[in-house]
Amino acid sequence: MPTCPCGQDRPLEACCGPYLEGQALPETAEKLMRSRFSAYSTGNIDYICETEENPNRDTIENWANSTSFKRLRVLNSEKGGPEDETGTVTFEADFETNGQNGTHRETSQFHKTEGRWMFVRGQHNPMRAAPKVGRNDACPCGSGKKFKKCCLGKDSGEPQ
């Protein structure tokens, strides 16, 4: 039995499988988010569209078919429990597209409609590729000079 892509370290059949097959509904916003990741991972476009408030099937299909979803990490959940009507989940998802690895960080909003959790929208939270360099820090180019006396402004045309 394959492990569920959602990161719970359980077999797919005992984790997100019943949701993806329409045999059960996720009880929480986080479980819906995890099952949607599993749907993207397994190419279950119908499930993704069924669990989204205003899906754009072409966009979903293009993203799912051109991307290999590697790993999911839930960073935070607010509300979204069985008794709640709304919830948010912040997560990071590692993926590969066109031979390039990446990480998508998002805060997703969910709400219940007739007892069923639905994805409403996501706010992409870009990740900084490298730590921010301060003006008085050593220049990352390795020159030994302070950043402000070396590479600061090189790309912007500022005087050095």
Coordinates of N, CA and C in Angstrom, one line a residue:
M1 N 0.8 -1.2 0.0 CA 0.0 0.0 0.0 C 0.9 1.3 0.0
P2 N 0.6 2.2 -0.9 CA 1.4 3.4 -0.9 C 1.0 4.3 0.3
T3 N 2.1 5.1 0.7 CA 1.9 6.0 1.8 C 1.1 7.2 1.2
C4 N 0.3 7.8 2.0 CA -0.5 8.9 1.6 C 0.4 10.1 1.3
P5 N 0.2 10.8 0.2 CA 1.0 12.0 -0.1 C 0.9 13.1 0.9
C6 N -0.1 13.2 1.7 CA -0.4 14.3 2.5 C 0.6 14.5 3.7
G7 N 1.4 13.5 3.9 CA 2.5 13.6 5.0 C 2.1 13.0 6.3
Q8 N 1.0 12.3 6.4 CA 0.6 11.8 7.7 C 1.2 10.4 8.0
D9 N 2.0 9.9 7.1 CA 2.7 8.6 7.3 C 1.7 7.5 7.5
R10 N 0.6 7.5 6.8 CA -0.3 6.4 6.8 C -0.6 5.9 5.4
P11 N -1.1 4.7 5.2 CA -1.5 4.3 3.9 C -2.6 5.2 3.3
L12 N -2.5 5.5 2.0 CA -3.5 6.3 1.3 C -4.9 5.8 1.6
E13 N -5.1 4.5 1.6 CA -6.5 4.0 1.8 C -7.0 4.3 3.2
A14 N -6.1 4.5 4.2 CA -6.6 4.7 5.5 C -6.5 6.2 5.9
C15 N -6.1 7.0 4.9 CA -5.9 8.5 5.2 C -6.8 9.3 4.3
C16 N -6.3 9.8 3.2 CA -7.1 10.6 2.3 C -7.9 9.8 1.2
G17 N -7.6 8.6 1.1 CA -8.2 7.8 0.1 C -9.8 7.8 0.1
P18 N -10.4 7.6 1.3 CA -11.8 7.7 1.4 C -12.4 9.1 0.9
Y19 N -11.7 10.1 1.2 CA -12.1 11.5 0.7 C -12.0 11.5 -0.8
L20 N -10.9 11.1 -1.3 CA -10.7 11.2 -2.8 C -11.7 10.3 -3.6
E21 N -12.1 9.2 -3.0 CA -13.1 8.3 -3.6 C -14.5 8.7 -3.3
G22 N -14.8 9.8 -2.6 CA -16.1 10.2 -2.3 C -16.9 9.4 -1.2
Q23 N -16.1 8.6 -0.5 CA -16.7 7.7 0.6 C -16.9 8.4 1.9
A24 N -16.2 9.6 2.1 CA -16.3 10.3 3.3 C -16.0 11.8 3.0
L25 N -16.3 12.7 4.0 CA -16.0 14.1 3.9 C -15.0 14.4 4.9
P26 N -14.0 15.3 4.6 CA -13.0 15.7 5.6 C -13.8 16.5 6.7
E27 N -13.4 16.2 8.0 CA -14.1 16.8 9.1 C -13.5 18.1 9.5
T28 N -12.3 18.5 9.0 CA -11.7 19.7 9.3 C -11.1 20.4 8.1
A29 N -10.8 21.7 8.2 CA -10.2 22.4 7.1 C -8.8 21.8 6.7
E30 N -8.1 21.4 7.8 CA -6.7 20.9 7.5 C -6.8 19.5 6.8
K31 N -7.8 18.7 7.2 CA -8.0 17.4 6.5 C -8.3 17.7 5.0
L32 N -9.2 18.7 4.8 CA -9.5 19.0 3.4 C -8.3 19.5 2.6
M33 N -7.5 20.3 3.2 CA -6.3 20.8 2.6 C -5.3 19.6 2.3
R34 N -5.1 18.8 3.2 CA -4.3 17.6 3.0 C -4.8 16.7 1.9
S35 N -6.1 16.5 1.9 CA -6.7 15.7 0.8 C -6.6 16.3 -0.5
R36 N -6.6 17.6 -0.6 CA -6.5 18.3 -1.9 C -5.0 18.2 -2.4
F37 N -4.0 18.2 -1.4 CA -2.6 18.0 -1.8 C -2.5 16.5 -2.4
S38 N -3.2 15.6 -1.7 CA -3.1 14.2 -2.2 C -3.8 14.1 -3.6
A39 N -4.9 14.8 -3.8 CA -5.5 14.8 -5.1 C -4.6 15.4 -6.2
Y40 N -3.9 16.5 -5.9 CA -3.0 17.0 -6.8 C -1.9 16.0 -7.1
S41 N -1.4 15.3 -6.1 CA -0.3 14.3 -6.2 C -0.7 13.1 -7.0
T42 N -2.0 12.8 -6.9 CA -2.5 11.6 -7.7 C -3.2 11.9 -9.0
G43 N -3.3 13.2 -9.3 CA -4.0 13.6 -10.5 C -5.5 13.6 -10.5
N44 N -6.1 13.6 -9.3 CA -7.6 13.6 -9.1 C -8.2 15.0 -9.3
I45 N -8.3 15.4 -10.5 CA -8.7 16.7 -10.9 C -10.2 16.9 -10.4
D46 N -11.0 15.9 -10.6 CA -12.4 16.0 -10.2 C -12.5 16.4 -8.7
Y47 N -11.8 15.8 -7.9 CA -11.9 16.0 -6.4 C -11.4 17.5 -6.1
I48 N -10.4 17.9 -6.8 CA -9.9 19.3 -6.5 C -11.0 20.3 -6.9
C49 N -11.6 20.1 -8.1 CA -12.7 21.0 -8.5 C -13.9 20.9 -7.6
E50 N -14.3 19.7 -7.1 CA -15.4 19.5 -6.3 C -15.3 20.2 -4.9
T51 N -14.0 20.4 -4.5 CA -13.8 20.9 -3.1 C -13.3 22.4 -3.2
E52 N -13.5 23.0 -4.3 CA -13.1 24.4 -4.5 C -14.3 25.3 -4.8
E53 N -14.4 26.4 -4.2 CA -15.6 27.3 -4.3 C -15.8 27.7 -5.8
N54 N -14.8 28.2 -6.4 CA -14.9 28.7 -7.8 C -13.7 28.1 -8.6
P55 N -13.7 26.9 -9.0 CA -12.6 26.3 -9.6 C -12.4 26.7 -11.1
N56 N -11.2 26.8 -11.5 CA -10.9 27.0 -12.9 C -10.2 25.7 -13.4
R57 N -11.0 24.8 -13.9 CA -10.5 23.5 -14.2 C -9.3 23.5 -15.1
D58 N -9.2 24.3 -16.1 CA -8.0 24.3 -17.0 C -6.8 24.7 -16.2
T59 N -6.8 25.7 -15.4 CA -5.7 26.1 -14.6 C -5.3 24.9 -13.6
I60 N -6.2 24.3 -13.0 CA -6.0 23.2 -12.1 C -5.3 22.0 -12.8
E61 N -5.9 21.7 -13.9 CA -5.4 20.6 -14.7 C -4.0 20.8 -15.2
N62 N -3.7 22.0 -15.7 CA -2.4 22.4 -16.2 C -1.4 22.3 -15.1
W63 N -1.7 22.8 -13.9 CA -0.7 22.8 -12.8 C -0.5 21.3 -12.3
A64 N -1.6 20.6 -12.2 CA -1.5 19.2 -11.7 C -0.7 18.3 -12.7
N65 N -1.0 18.5 -14.0 CA -0.3 17.6 -15.0 C 1.1 18.0 -15.3
S66 N 1.5 19.2 -15.0 CA 2.9 19.6 -15.3 C 3.8 19.6 -14.0
T67 N 3.3 19.2 -12.9 CA 4.0 19.3 -11.6 C 4.0 17.9 -10.9
S68 N 5.1 17.6 -10.3 CA 5.2 16.5 -9.4 C 5.3 17.0 -8.0
F69 N 4.3 16.6 -7.2 CA 4.2 17.1 -5.8 C 4.9 16.2 -4.9
K70 N 5.9 16.7 -4.2 CA 6.8 15.9 -3.4 C 6.5 15.7 -1.9
R71 N 6.3 16.9 -1.2 CA 6.1 16.8 0.2 C 5.2 18.0 0.7
L72 N 4.5 17.7 1.7 CA 3.6 18.7 2.3 C 4.0 18.9 3.8
R73 N 4.1 20.1 4.2 CA 4.3 20.5 5.6 C 3.2 21.5 6.1
V74 N 2.4 21.1 7.0 CA 1.5 22.1 7.6 C 2.2 22.9 8.6
L75 N 2.2 24.2 8.5 CA 2.9 25.1 9.4 C 1.9 25.6 10.5
N76 N 0.7 25.8 10.2 CA -0.3 26.4 11.1 C -1.7 26.2 10.7
S77 N -2.6 26.0 11.6 CA -4.0 25.9 11.4 C -4.7 26.8 12.4
E78 N -5.7 27.6 11.9 CA -6.5 28.4 12.8 C -8.0 28.1 12.5
K79 N -8.7 27.8 13.6 CA -10.1 27.4 13.5 C -10.1 26.2 12.6
G80 N -11.2 26.0 11.8 CA -11.3 24.9 10.9 C -11.6 23.6 11.5
G81 N -12.1 23.6 12.7 CA -12.4 22.3 13.4 C -13.8 21.8 13.0
P82 N -14.2 20.7 13.5 CA -15.5 20.1 13.1 C -16.7 21.1 13.4
E83 N -16.6 21.9 14.5 CA -17.7 22.8 14.9 C -17.6 24.2 14.3
D84 N -16.5 24.5 13.6 CA -16.3 25.8 13.0 C -16.9 25.9 11.7
E85 N -17.1 27.2 11.2 CA -17.6 27.5 9.9 C -16.6 28.0 9.0
T86 N -15.4 28.5 9.5 CA -14.3 28.9 8.7 C -13.0 28.4 9.3
G87 N -12.0 28.5 8.5 CA -10.7 28.1 9.0 C -9.6 28.5 8.0
T88 N -8.4 28.6 8.5 CA -7.2 28.8 7.6 C -6.1 27.8 7.9
V89 N -5.4 27.5 6.9 CA -4.3 26.5 7.0 C -3.1 27.1 6.2
T90 N -1.9 27.2 6.9 CA -0.7 27.7 6.3 C 0.2 26.5 6.0
F91 N 0.7 26.3 4.8 CA 1.5 25.1 4.5 C 2.6 25.5 3.5
E92 N 3.5 24.5 3.4 CA 4.5 24.5 2.4 C 4.4 23.2 1.6
A93 N 4.5 23.3 0.3 CA 4.5 22.1 -0.5 C 5.7 22.1 -1.4
D94 N 6.5 21.1 -1.4 CA 7.6 20.9 -2.3 C 7.2 20.3 -3.6
F95 N 7.7 20.8 -4.7 CA 7.2 20.3 -6.0 C 8.4 20.3 -7.0
E96 N 8.1 19.7 -8.1 CA 9.1 19.9 -9.3 C 8.3 20.1 -10.5
T97 N 8.7 21.2 -11.3 CA 8.1 21.5 -12.5 C 9.2 21.8 -13.5
N98 N 9.1 21.1 -14.7 CA 10.0 21.3 -15.8 C 11.5 21.1 -15.3
G99 N 11.7 20.1 -14.4 CA 13.0 19.8 -13.9 C 13.5 20.8 -12.8
Q100 N 12.7 21.7 -12.4 CA 13.1 22.7 -11.4 C 12.3 22.4 -10.1
N101 N 13.1 22.3 -9.0 CA 12.5 22.1 -7.7 C 12.0 23.4 -7.1
G102 N 10.9 23.4 -6.4 CA 10.4 24.6 -5.7 C 9.7 24.3 -4.5
T103 N 9.3 25.3 -3.7 CA 8.5 25.2 -2.6 C 7.4 26.3 -2.7
H104 N 6.2 25.9 -2.5 CA 5.1 26.8 -2.5 C 4.6 27.0 -1.1
R105 N 4.5 28.2 -0.6 CA 4.0 28.5 0.7 C 2.7 29.3 0.5
E106 N 1.7 28.9 1.2 CA 0.4 29.5 1.1 C -0.4 29.4 2.4
T107 N -1.2 30.4 2.5 CA -2.2 30.4 3.6 C -3.6 30.3 2.9
S108 N -4.3 29.2 3.1 CA -5.5 28.9 2.5 C -6.7 29.2 3.4
Q109 N -7.8 29.7 2.8 CA -9.0 30.0 3.6 C -10.0 29.0 3.1
F110 N -10.8 28.5 4.1 CA -11.8 27.5 3.9 C -13.1 27.9 4.6
H111 N -14.2 27.4 4.1 CA -15.5 27.6 4.9 C -16.4 26.4 4.6
K112 N -17.3 26.2 5.5 CA -18.3 25.1 5.4 C -19.5 25.6 4.6
T113 N -19.9 24.8 3.6 CA -21.1 25.0 2.9 C -22.0 23.7 3.0
E114 N -23.1 23.9 3.7 CA -24.0 22.7 3.9 C -23.3 21.5 4.5
G115 N -22.4 21.9 5.6 CA -21.7 20.8 6.3 C -20.5 20.3 5.6
R116 N -20.1 20.9 4.5 CA -18.9 20.4 3.8 C -17.9 21.5 3.7
W117 N -16.6 21.1 4.0 CA -15.5 22.1 3.9 C -15.2 22.3 2.5
M118 N -15.0 23.6 2.1 CA -14.6 24.0 0.8 C -13.4 24.9 0.8
F119 N -12.5 24.8 -0.2 CA -11.4 25.8 -0.3 C -12.0 27.0 -1.0
V120 N -11.7 28.2 -0.4 CA -12.2 29.5 -0.9 C -11.1 30.2 -1.7
R121 N -10.0 30.4 -1.1 CA -8.9 31.0 -1.8 C -7.6 30.8 -1.0
G122 N -6.5 31.0 -1.7 CA -5.2 30.9 -1.1 C -4.4 32.2 -1.3
Q123 N -3.6 32.5 -0.3 CA -2.7 33.7 -0.4 C -1.3 33.1 -0.5
H124 N -0.7 33.3 -1.6 CA 0.7 32.8 -1.8 C 1.6 33.6 -1.0
N125 N 2.5 33.0 -0.2 CA 3.5 33.6 0.7 C 4.9 33.3 0.2
P126 N 5.4 34.2 -0.7 CA 6.7 33.8 -1.3 C 7.8 33.7 -0.3
M127 N 8.7 32.7 -0.6 CA 9.8 32.5 0.4 C 11.0 33.2 -0.1
R128 N 11.8 33.7 0.8 CA 13.1 34.4 0.4 C 14.1 33.2 0.1
A129 N 14.7 33.3 -1.0 CA 15.7 32.3 -1.5 C 16.9 32.3 -0.6
A130 N 17.3 33.4 -0.1 CA 18.5 33.5 0.7 C 18.2 34.5 1.8
P131 N 19.0 34.4 2.9 CA 18.8 35.4 4.0 C 19.0 36.8 3.5
K132 N 18.3 37.8 4.1 CA 18.5 39.2 3.7 C 19.9 39.6 4.2
V133 N 20.6 40.4 3.4 CA 21.9 40.9 3.7 C 21.8 42.3 4.1
G134 N 22.2 42.7 5.3 CA 22.2 44.1 5.7 C 23.3 44.9 5.1
R135 N 23.2 46.2 5.1 CA 24.2 47.1 4.5 C 25.6 46.9 5.1
N136 N 25.6 46.6 6.4 CA 26.9 46.5 7.1 C 27.4 45.1 7.2
D137 N 26.7 44.1 6.6 CA 27.1 42.7 6.6 C 28.2 42.5 5.6
A138 N 28.9 41.4 5.7 CA 29.9 41.1 4.7 C 29.2 40.8 3.4
C139 N 29.8 41.2 2.3 CA 29.1 41.0 1.0 C 29.1 39.6 0.7
P140 N 27.9 39.0 0.2 CA 27.8 37.6 -0.1 C 28.7 37.2 -1.3
C141 N 29.2 38.2 -2.1 CA 30.1 37.8 -3.2 C 31.4 37.3 -2.8
G142 N 31.8 37.5 -1.5 CA 33.0 36.9 -1.0 C 34.2 37.9 -1.1
S143 N 34.0 39.1 -1.4 CA 35.1 40.1 -1.6 C 35.7 40.5 -0.3
G144 N 35.0 40.3 0.9 CA 35.6 40.7 2.2 C 35.2 42.1 2.5
K145 N 34.5 42.8 1.6 CA 34.1 44.2 1.9 C 32.7 44.1 2.5
K146 N 32.3 45.2 3.1 CA 30.9 45.4 3.5 C 30.0 45.4 2.3
F147 N 28.8 44.9 2.4 CA 27.8 44.9 1.3 C 27.6 46.3 0.8
K148 N 27.5 47.3 1.6 CA 27.2 48.7 1.1 C 28.3 49.2 0.3
K149 N 29.6 48.7 0.5 CA 30.7 49.2 -0.2 C 31.1 48.3 -1.4
C150 N 30.3 47.3 -1.6 CA 30.6 46.3 -2.7 C 29.4 46.2 -3.7
C151 N 28.5 45.3 -3.4 CA 27.5 44.9 -4.4 C 26.1 45.6 -4.2
L152 N 25.9 46.3 -3.1 CA 24.7 47.0 -2.9 C 24.5 48.1 -4.0
G153 N 23.4 48.0 -4.7 CA 23.1 48.9 -5.8 C 23.7 48.6 -7.1
K154 N 24.5 47.5 -7.3 CA 25.0 47.2 -8.6 C 23.9 47.0 -9.6
D155 N 22.8 46.3 -9.2 CA 21.7 46.0 -10.1 C 20.8 47.2 -10.3
S156 N 20.8 48.1 -9.4 CA 19.9 49.2 -9.5 C 20.5 50.5 -10.1
G157 N 21.8 50.5 -10.4 CA 22.4 51.7 -10.9 C 22.8 52.7 -9.9
E158 N 22.6 52.4 -8.6 CA 23.0 53.3 -7.5 C 24.5 53.4 -7.5
P159 N 25.0 54.6 -7.1 CA 26.5 54.7 -7.0 C 27.0 53.9 -5.8
Q160 N 28.2 53.4 -6.0 CA 28.8 52.5 -5.0 C 29.9 53.2 -4.2

